[in-house]
Short mmCIF file of C-alpha atoms in Angstrom, two decimals:
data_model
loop_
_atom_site.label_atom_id
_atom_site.label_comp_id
_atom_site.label_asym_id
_atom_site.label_seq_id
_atom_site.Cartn_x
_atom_site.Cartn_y
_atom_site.Cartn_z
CA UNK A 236 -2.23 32.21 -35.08
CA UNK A 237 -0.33 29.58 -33.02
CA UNK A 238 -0.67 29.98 -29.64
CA UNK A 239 3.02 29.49 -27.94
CA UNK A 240 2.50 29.74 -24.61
CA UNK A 241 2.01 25.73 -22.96
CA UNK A 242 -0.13 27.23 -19.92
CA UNK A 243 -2.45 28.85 -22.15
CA UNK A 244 -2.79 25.86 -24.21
CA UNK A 245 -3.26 23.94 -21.18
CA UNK A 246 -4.76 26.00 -18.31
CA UNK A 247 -5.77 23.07 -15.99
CA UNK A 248 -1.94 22.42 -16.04
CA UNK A 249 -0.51 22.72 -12.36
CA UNK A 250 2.74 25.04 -11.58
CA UNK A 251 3.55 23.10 -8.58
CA UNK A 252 3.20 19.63 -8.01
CA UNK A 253 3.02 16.84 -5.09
CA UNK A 254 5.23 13.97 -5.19
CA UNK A 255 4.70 11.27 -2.67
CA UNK A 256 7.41 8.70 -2.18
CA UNK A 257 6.55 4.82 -2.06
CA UNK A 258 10.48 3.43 -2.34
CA UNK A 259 10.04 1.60 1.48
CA UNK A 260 6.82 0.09 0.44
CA UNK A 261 5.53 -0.30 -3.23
CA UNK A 262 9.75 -0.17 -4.19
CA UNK A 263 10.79 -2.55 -1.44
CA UNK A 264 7.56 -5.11 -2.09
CA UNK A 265 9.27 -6.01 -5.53
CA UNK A 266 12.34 -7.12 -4.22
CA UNK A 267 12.99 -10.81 -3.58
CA UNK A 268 15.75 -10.24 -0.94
CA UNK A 269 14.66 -8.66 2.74
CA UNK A 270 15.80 -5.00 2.98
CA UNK A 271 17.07 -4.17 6.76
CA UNK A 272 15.17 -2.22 8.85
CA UNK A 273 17.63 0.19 8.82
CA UNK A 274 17.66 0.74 5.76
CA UNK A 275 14.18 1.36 5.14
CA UNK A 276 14.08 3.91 7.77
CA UNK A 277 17.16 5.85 6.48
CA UNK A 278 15.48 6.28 3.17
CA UNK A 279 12.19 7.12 4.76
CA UNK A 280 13.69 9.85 6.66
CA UNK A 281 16.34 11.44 4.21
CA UNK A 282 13.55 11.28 1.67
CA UNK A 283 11.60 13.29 3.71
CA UNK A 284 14.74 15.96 4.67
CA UNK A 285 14.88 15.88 1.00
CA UNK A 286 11.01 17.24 0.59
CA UNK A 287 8.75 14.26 0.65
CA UNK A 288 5.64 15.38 2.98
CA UNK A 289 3.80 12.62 1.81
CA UNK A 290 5.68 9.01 2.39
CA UNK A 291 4.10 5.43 2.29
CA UNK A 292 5.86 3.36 5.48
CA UNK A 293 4.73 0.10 5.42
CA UNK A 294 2.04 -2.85 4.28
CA UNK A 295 0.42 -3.84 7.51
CA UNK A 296 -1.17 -7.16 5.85
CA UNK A 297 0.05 -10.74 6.96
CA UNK A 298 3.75 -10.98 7.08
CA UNK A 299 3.48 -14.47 6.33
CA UNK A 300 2.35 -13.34 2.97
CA UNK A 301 4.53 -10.35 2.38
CA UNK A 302 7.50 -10.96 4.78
CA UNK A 303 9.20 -8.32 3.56
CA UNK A 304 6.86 -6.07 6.00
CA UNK A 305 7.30 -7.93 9.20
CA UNK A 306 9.43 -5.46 10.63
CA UNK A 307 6.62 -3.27 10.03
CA UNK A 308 5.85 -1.46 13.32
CA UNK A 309 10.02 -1.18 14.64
CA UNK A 310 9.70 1.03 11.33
CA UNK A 311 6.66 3.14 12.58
CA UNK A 312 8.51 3.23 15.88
CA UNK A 313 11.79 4.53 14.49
CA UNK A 314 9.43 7.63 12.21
CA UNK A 315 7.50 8.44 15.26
CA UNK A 316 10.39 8.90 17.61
CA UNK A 317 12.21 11.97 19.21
CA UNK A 318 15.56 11.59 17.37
CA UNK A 319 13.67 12.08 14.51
CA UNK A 320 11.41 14.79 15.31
CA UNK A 321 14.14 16.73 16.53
CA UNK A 322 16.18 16.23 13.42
CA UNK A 323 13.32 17.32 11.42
CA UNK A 324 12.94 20.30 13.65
CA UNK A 325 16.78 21.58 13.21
CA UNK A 326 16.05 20.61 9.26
CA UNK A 327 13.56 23.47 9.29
CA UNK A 328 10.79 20.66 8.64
CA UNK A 329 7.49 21.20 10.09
CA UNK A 330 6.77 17.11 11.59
CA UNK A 331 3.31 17.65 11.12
CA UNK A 332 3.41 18.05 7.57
CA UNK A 333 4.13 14.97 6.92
CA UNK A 334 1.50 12.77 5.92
CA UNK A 335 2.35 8.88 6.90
CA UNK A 336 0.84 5.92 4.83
CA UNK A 337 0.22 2.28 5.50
CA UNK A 338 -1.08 -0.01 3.11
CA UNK A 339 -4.04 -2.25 4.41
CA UNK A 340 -5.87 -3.72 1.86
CA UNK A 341 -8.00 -6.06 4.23
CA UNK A 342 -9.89 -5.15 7.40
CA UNK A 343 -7.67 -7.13 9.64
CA UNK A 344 -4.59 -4.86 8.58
CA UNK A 345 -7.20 -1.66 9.37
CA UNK A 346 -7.38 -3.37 12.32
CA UNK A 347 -3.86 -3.26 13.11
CA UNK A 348 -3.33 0.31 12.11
CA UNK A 349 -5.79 1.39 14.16
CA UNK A 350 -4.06 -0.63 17.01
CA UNK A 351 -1.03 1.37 16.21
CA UNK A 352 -2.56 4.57 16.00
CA UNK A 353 -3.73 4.09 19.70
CA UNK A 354 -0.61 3.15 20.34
CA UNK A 355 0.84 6.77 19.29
CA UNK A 356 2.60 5.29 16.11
CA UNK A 357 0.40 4.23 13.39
CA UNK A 358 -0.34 5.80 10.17
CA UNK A 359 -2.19 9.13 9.67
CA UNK A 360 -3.67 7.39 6.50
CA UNK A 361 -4.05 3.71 5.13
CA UNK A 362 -4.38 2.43 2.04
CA UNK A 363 -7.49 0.05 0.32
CA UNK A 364 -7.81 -1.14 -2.74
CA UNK A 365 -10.45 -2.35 -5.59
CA UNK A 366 -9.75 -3.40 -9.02
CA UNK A 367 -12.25 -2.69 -11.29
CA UNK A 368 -11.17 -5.92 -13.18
CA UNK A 369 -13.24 -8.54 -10.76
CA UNK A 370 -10.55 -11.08 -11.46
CA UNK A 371 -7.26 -8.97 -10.57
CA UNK A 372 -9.37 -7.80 -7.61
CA UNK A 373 -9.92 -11.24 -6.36
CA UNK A 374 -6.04 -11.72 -7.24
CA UNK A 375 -5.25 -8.84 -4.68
CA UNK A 376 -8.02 -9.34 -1.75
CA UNK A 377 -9.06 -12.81 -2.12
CA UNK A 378 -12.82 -11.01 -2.05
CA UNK A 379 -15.33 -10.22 -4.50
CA UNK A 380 -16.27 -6.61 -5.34
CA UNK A 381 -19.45 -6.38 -3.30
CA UNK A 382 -17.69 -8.31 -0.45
CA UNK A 383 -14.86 -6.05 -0.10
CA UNK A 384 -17.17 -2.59 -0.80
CA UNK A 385 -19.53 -3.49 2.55
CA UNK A 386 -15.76 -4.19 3.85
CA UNK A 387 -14.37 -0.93 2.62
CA UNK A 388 -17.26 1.16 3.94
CA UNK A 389 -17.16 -0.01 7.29
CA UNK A 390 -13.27 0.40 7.34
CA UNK A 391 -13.40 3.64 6.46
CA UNK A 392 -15.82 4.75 9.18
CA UNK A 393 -13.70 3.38 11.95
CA UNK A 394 -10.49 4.67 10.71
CA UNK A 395 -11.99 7.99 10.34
CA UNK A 396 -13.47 7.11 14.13
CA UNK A 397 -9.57 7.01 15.00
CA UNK A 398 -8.35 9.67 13.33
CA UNK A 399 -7.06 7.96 10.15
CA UNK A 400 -7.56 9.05 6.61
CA UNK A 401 -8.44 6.73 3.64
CA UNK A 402 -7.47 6.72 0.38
CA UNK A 403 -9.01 4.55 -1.99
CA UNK A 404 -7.14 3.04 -4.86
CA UNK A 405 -8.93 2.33 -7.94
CA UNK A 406 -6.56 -0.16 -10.21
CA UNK A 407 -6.61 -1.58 -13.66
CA UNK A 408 -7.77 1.35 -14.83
CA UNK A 409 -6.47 1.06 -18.33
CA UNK A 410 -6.08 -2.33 -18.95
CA UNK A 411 -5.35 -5.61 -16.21
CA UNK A 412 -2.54 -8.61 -16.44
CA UNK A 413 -5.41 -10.82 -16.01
CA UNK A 414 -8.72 -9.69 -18.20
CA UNK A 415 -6.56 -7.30 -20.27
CA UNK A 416 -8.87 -4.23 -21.90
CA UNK A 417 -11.49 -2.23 -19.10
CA UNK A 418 -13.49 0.86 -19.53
CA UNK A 419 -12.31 3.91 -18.36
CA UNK A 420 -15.93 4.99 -17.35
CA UNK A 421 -15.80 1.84 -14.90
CA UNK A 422 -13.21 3.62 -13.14
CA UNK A 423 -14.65 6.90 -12.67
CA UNK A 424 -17.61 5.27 -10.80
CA UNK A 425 -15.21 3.29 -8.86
CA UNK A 426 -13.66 7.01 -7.39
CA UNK A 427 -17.10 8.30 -7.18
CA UNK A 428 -18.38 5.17 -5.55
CA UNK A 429 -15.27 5.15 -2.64
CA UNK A 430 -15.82 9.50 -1.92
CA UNK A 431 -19.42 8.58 -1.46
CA UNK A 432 -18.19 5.75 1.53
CA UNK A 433 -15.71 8.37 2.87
CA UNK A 434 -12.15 8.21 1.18
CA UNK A 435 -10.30 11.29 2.01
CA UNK A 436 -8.64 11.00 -1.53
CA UNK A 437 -8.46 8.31 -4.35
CA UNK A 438 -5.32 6.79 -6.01
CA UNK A 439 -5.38 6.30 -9.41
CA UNK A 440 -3.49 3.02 -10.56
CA UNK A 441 -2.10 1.96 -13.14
CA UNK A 442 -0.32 -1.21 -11.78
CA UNK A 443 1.24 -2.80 -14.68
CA UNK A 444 2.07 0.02 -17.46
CA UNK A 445 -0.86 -0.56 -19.58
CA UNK A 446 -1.64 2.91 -19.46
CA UNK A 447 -0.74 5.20 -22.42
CA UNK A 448 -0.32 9.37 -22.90
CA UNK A 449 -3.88 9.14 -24.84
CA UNK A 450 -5.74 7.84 -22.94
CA UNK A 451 -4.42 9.35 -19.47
CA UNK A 452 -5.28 12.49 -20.66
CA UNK A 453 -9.27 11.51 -21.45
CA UNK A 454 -9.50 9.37 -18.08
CA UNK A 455 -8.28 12.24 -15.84
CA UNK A 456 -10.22 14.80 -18.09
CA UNK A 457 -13.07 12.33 -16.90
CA UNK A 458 -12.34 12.51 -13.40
CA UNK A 459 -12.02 15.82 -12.83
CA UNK A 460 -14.92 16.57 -14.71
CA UNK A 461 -17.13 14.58 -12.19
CA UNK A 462 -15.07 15.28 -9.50
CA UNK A 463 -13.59 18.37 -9.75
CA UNK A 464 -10.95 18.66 -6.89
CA UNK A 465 -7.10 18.05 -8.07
CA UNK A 466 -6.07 17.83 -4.79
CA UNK A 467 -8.34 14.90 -4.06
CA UNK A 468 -6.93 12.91 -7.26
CA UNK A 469 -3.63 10.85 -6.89
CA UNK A 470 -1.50 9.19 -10.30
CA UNK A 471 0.36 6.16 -10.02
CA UNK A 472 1.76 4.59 -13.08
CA UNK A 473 4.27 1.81 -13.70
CA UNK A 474 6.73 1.54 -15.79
CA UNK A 475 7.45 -1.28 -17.83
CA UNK A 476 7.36 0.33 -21.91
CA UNK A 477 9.37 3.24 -21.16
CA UNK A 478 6.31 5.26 -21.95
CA UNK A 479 5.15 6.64 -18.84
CA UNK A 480 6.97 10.25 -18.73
CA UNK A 481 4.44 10.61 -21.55
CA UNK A 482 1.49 9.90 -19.50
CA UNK A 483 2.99 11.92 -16.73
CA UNK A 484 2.60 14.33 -18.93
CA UNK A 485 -0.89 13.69 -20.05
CA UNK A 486 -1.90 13.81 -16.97
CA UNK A 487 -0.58 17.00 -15.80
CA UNK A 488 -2.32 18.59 -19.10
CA UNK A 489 -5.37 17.46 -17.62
CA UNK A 490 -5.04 18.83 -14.22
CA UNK A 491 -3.60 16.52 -11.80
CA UNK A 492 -0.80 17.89 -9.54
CA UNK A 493 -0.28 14.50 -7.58
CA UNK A 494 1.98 11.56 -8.50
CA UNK A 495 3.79 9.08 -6.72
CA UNK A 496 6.99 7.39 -7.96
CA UNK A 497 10.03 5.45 -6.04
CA UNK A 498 13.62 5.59 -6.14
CA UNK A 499 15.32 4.15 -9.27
CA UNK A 500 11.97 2.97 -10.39
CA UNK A 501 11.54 0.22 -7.82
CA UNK A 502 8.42 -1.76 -7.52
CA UNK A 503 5.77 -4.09 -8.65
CA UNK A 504 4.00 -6.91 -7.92
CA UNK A 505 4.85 -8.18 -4.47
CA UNK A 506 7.73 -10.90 -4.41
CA UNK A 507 6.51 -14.11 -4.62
CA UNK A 508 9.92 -15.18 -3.30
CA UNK A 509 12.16 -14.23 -0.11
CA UNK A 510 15.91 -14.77 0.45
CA UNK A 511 15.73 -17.79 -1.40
CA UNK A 512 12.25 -19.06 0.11
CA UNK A 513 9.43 -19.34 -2.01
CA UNK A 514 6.65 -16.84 -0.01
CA UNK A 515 2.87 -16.24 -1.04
CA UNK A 516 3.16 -12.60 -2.01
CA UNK A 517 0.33 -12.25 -4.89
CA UNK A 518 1.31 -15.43 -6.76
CA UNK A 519 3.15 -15.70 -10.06
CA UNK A 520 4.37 -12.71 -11.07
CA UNK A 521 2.09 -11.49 -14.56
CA UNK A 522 5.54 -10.19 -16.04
CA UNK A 523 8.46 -12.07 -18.63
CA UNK A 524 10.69 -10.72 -16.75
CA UNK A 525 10.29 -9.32 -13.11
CA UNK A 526 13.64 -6.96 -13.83
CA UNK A 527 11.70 -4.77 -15.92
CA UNK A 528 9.24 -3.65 -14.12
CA UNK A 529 8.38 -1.13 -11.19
CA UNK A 530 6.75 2.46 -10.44
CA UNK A 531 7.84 5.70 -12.40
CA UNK A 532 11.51 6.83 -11.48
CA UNK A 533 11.59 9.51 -8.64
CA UNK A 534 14.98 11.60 -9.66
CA UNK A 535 13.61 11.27 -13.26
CA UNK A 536 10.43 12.35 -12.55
CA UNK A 537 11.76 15.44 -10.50
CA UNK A 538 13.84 16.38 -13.15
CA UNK A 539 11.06 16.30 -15.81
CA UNK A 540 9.00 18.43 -13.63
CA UNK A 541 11.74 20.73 -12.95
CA UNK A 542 12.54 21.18 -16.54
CA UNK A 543 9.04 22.27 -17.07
CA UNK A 544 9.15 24.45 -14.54
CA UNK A 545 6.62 22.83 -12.01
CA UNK A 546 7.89 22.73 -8.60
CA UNK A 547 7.46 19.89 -6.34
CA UNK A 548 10.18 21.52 -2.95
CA UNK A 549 12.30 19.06 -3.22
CA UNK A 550 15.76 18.51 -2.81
CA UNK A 551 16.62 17.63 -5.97
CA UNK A 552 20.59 17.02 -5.87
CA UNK A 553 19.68 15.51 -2.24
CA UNK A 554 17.80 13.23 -4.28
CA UNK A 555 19.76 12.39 -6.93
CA UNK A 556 22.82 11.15 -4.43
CA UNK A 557 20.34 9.16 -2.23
CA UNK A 558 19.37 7.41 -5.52
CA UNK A 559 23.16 6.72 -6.20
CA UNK A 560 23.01 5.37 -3.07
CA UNK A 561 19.83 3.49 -3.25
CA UNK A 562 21.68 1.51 -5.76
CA UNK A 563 24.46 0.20 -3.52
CA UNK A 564 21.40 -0.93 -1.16
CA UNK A 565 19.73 -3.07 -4.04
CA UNK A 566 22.99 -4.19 -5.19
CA UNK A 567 22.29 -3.38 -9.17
CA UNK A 568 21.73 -0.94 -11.71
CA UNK A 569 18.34 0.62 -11.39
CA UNK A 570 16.48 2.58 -13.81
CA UNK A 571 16.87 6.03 -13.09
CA UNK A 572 19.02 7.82 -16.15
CA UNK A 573 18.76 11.57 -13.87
CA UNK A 574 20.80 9.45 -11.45
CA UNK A 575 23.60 8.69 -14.06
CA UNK A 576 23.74 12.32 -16.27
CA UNK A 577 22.25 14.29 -13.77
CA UNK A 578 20.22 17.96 -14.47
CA UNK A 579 20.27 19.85 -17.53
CA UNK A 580 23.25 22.29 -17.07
CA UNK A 581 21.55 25.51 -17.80
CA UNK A 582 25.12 27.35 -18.02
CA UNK A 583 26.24 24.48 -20.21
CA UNK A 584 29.70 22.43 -19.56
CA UNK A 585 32.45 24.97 -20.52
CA UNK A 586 35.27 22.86 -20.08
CA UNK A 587 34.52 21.02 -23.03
CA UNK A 588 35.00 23.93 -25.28
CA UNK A 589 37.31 23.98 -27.97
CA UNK A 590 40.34 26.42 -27.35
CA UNK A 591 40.98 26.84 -30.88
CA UNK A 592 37.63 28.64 -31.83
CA UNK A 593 38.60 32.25 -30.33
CA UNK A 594 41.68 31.93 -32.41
CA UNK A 595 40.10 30.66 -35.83
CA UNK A 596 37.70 33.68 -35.70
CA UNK A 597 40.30 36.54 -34.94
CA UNK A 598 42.23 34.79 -37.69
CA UNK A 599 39.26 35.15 -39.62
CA UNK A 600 38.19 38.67 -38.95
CA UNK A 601 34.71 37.24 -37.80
CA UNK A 602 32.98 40.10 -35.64
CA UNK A 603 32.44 37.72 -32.32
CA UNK A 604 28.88 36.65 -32.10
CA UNK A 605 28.78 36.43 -36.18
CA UNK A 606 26.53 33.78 -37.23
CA UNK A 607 26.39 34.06 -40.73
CA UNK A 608 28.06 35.53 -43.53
CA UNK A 609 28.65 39.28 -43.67
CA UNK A 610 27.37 39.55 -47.10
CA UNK A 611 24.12 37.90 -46.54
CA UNK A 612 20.59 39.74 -45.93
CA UNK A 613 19.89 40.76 -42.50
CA UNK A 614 16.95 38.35 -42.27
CA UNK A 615 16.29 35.27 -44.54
CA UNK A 616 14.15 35.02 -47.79
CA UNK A 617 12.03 31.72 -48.56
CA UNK A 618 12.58 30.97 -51.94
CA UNK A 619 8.87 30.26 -53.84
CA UNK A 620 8.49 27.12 -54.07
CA UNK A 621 11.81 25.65 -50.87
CA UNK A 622 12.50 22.65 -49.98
CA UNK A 623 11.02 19.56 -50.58
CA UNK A 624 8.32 21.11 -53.03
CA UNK A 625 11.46 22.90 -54.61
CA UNK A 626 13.33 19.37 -54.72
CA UNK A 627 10.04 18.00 -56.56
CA UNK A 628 9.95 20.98 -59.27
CA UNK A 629 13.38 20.37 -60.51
CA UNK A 630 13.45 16.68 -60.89
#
């Protein structure tokens, strides 16, 4: 007997879901033109009146490498302040449920946030990083893997020492730009290896859309098998196939209920150029074409959870317009399609009904709500042998 119900036939799959938004950071690191200050904290804090309680501010790493950052702590300043508390108090949002990220891949940028913190506006987490490709990791850090663990377990203590959270990332988990293929397994000691240094939670990368719906589902069946704690597991995929709403969806069948994703599907390697000034960022880009690339779409991914019935507390026609308008900030077409045809319309779009229906069936003496012919059995017949078999008999 087939089993119809999707919970049943996939009970690790979440009913509500956590959606952390990355748009002022991983989005904003793509682009090759500086986004204003402004800017980045008007998105930052209508994304969180919208229902983002867990937001990514920032890379605190060497501006001179990523300049597109260097305005990083008059951001931090403009999160932490009054006006904005208050304005999340009259929104009915509890401040201190928001959870605010900074990326800091190297110990000087720990440093810094801790600096910050002290200061009464740094992050309440930050953000390291290993690849379990050695090459993309050297790419990224400019360390080896055994450099940068001693690194990342001494990090880790102090932060916690300050009252800052870790979460380790663990990337190229299904393939890299550099070394191509990995094993999964490689991974899954990577996340056990940072929880056993201290990481409050680890991210789960895919940072250049080499991951597919197959094998999502058997790496996060992995994980939580070793580890079993959802709520410490964190998916970020790319998009660059048009593939990853399937993996999304892979990976909620296996039990995760966090994701990260940016607005209009911005994102991707860090720009390598800067209001027409060549810049460091992480060198030449790995990609043809540096327009197709970027984090899985925000409004789309709301919508796809909404439609299955997961909910995440957002917003989601607050959303939607702030992705309209995210669009106007980047100056072109980005990739959401939620942004352009919008939700499903449960109750359907009656003014595009046909006036001359009503009138065909009273002409026709149709009982309304008739479906089928009067004279026809109340319930269908298979003829033995239908269809194509039936096709194959006769000719």
């Amino acid at each position: 007997m087939t089993e119809y119900d999707y919970w049943k036939i996939f009970p690790k799959m979440p009913r509500r879901a956590v959606v952390g938004d990355i748009t002022i950071r991983d989005g904003f690191q793509h682009e090759e033109r500086f986004i204003s200050t402004e800017a980045k904290v008007f998105y930052a804090q209508e994304m969180i009146l919208a229902g983002a309680r867990d937001i990514e501010i920032t890379n605190l790493g060497n501006p001179q490498n990523m300049p597109q950052f260097k305005d990083a702590e008059q951001v931090f300043l403009a999160m932490r302040g009054e006006a904005f508390r208050q304005r999340c108090a009259r929104a009915g949002v509890r401040y201190e449920d928001i959870t605010m990220t900074a990326v800091t891949i190297r110990e000087s940028a720990v440093d810094t946030a801790i600096a910050l913190k002290q200061q009464g506006i740094g992050p309440d987490r930050i953000l390291m990083m290993v690849s379990t490709d050695p090459e993309h990791h050297y790419a990224n850090s400019g360390a080896t893997l055994t450099q940068y663990w001693r690194e990342a377990e001494r990090c880790i203590r102090k932060a916690r020492d300050a009252g800052i959270k870790t979460c380790g990332t663990v990337s190229t988990i299904w393939g890299s730009p550099i070394s191509g293929a990995t094993r999964l397994e490689d991974a899954v000691e990577f996340s056990r290896r940072f929880f056993s240094i201290g990481a409050h939670d680890v991210e789960h990368a895919d940072h250049d859309g080499s991951a597919n719906a197959a094998d999502v589902y058997r790496y996060f069946s992995l994980v939580l098998d070793a580890m079993p704690q959802p709520d410490a597991h964190l998916c970020h995929l790319h998009e660059t196939k048009r593939i990853a709403s399937a993996s999304v969806l892979a990976a909620l069948q296996a039990g995760i209920c966090r994701f990260e994703a940016t607005l209009g599907g911005l994102g991707g390697q860090p720009a390598n150029f800067l209001d027409g000034c060549p810049v460091r960022g992480t060198g030449e880009y790995y990609y043809k074409d540096p327009r197709y690339v970027g984090l899985i779409c925000m409004e789309d991914l709301l919508v796809q959870l909404d439609e299955l019935g997961i909910g995440t507390g957002y917003d989601i026609g607050r959303v939607l317009w702030l992705g309209e308008r995210m669009e106007k900030t980047i100056g072109r077409r980005l990739r959401s399609e939620a942004v352009i045809n919008g939700r499903t319309e449960k109750g359907g779009n009656p003014q595009f009904a046909r006036p001359g229906l009503k009138r065909l069936i009273a002409e026709s003496g149709e009982p309304p709500g008739q479906a089928f012919p009067g004279d026809w059995p109340a319930a269908p017949v298979l003829p033995e042998p239908w269809g194509p078999a039936a096709w194959a008999k006769e000719h």
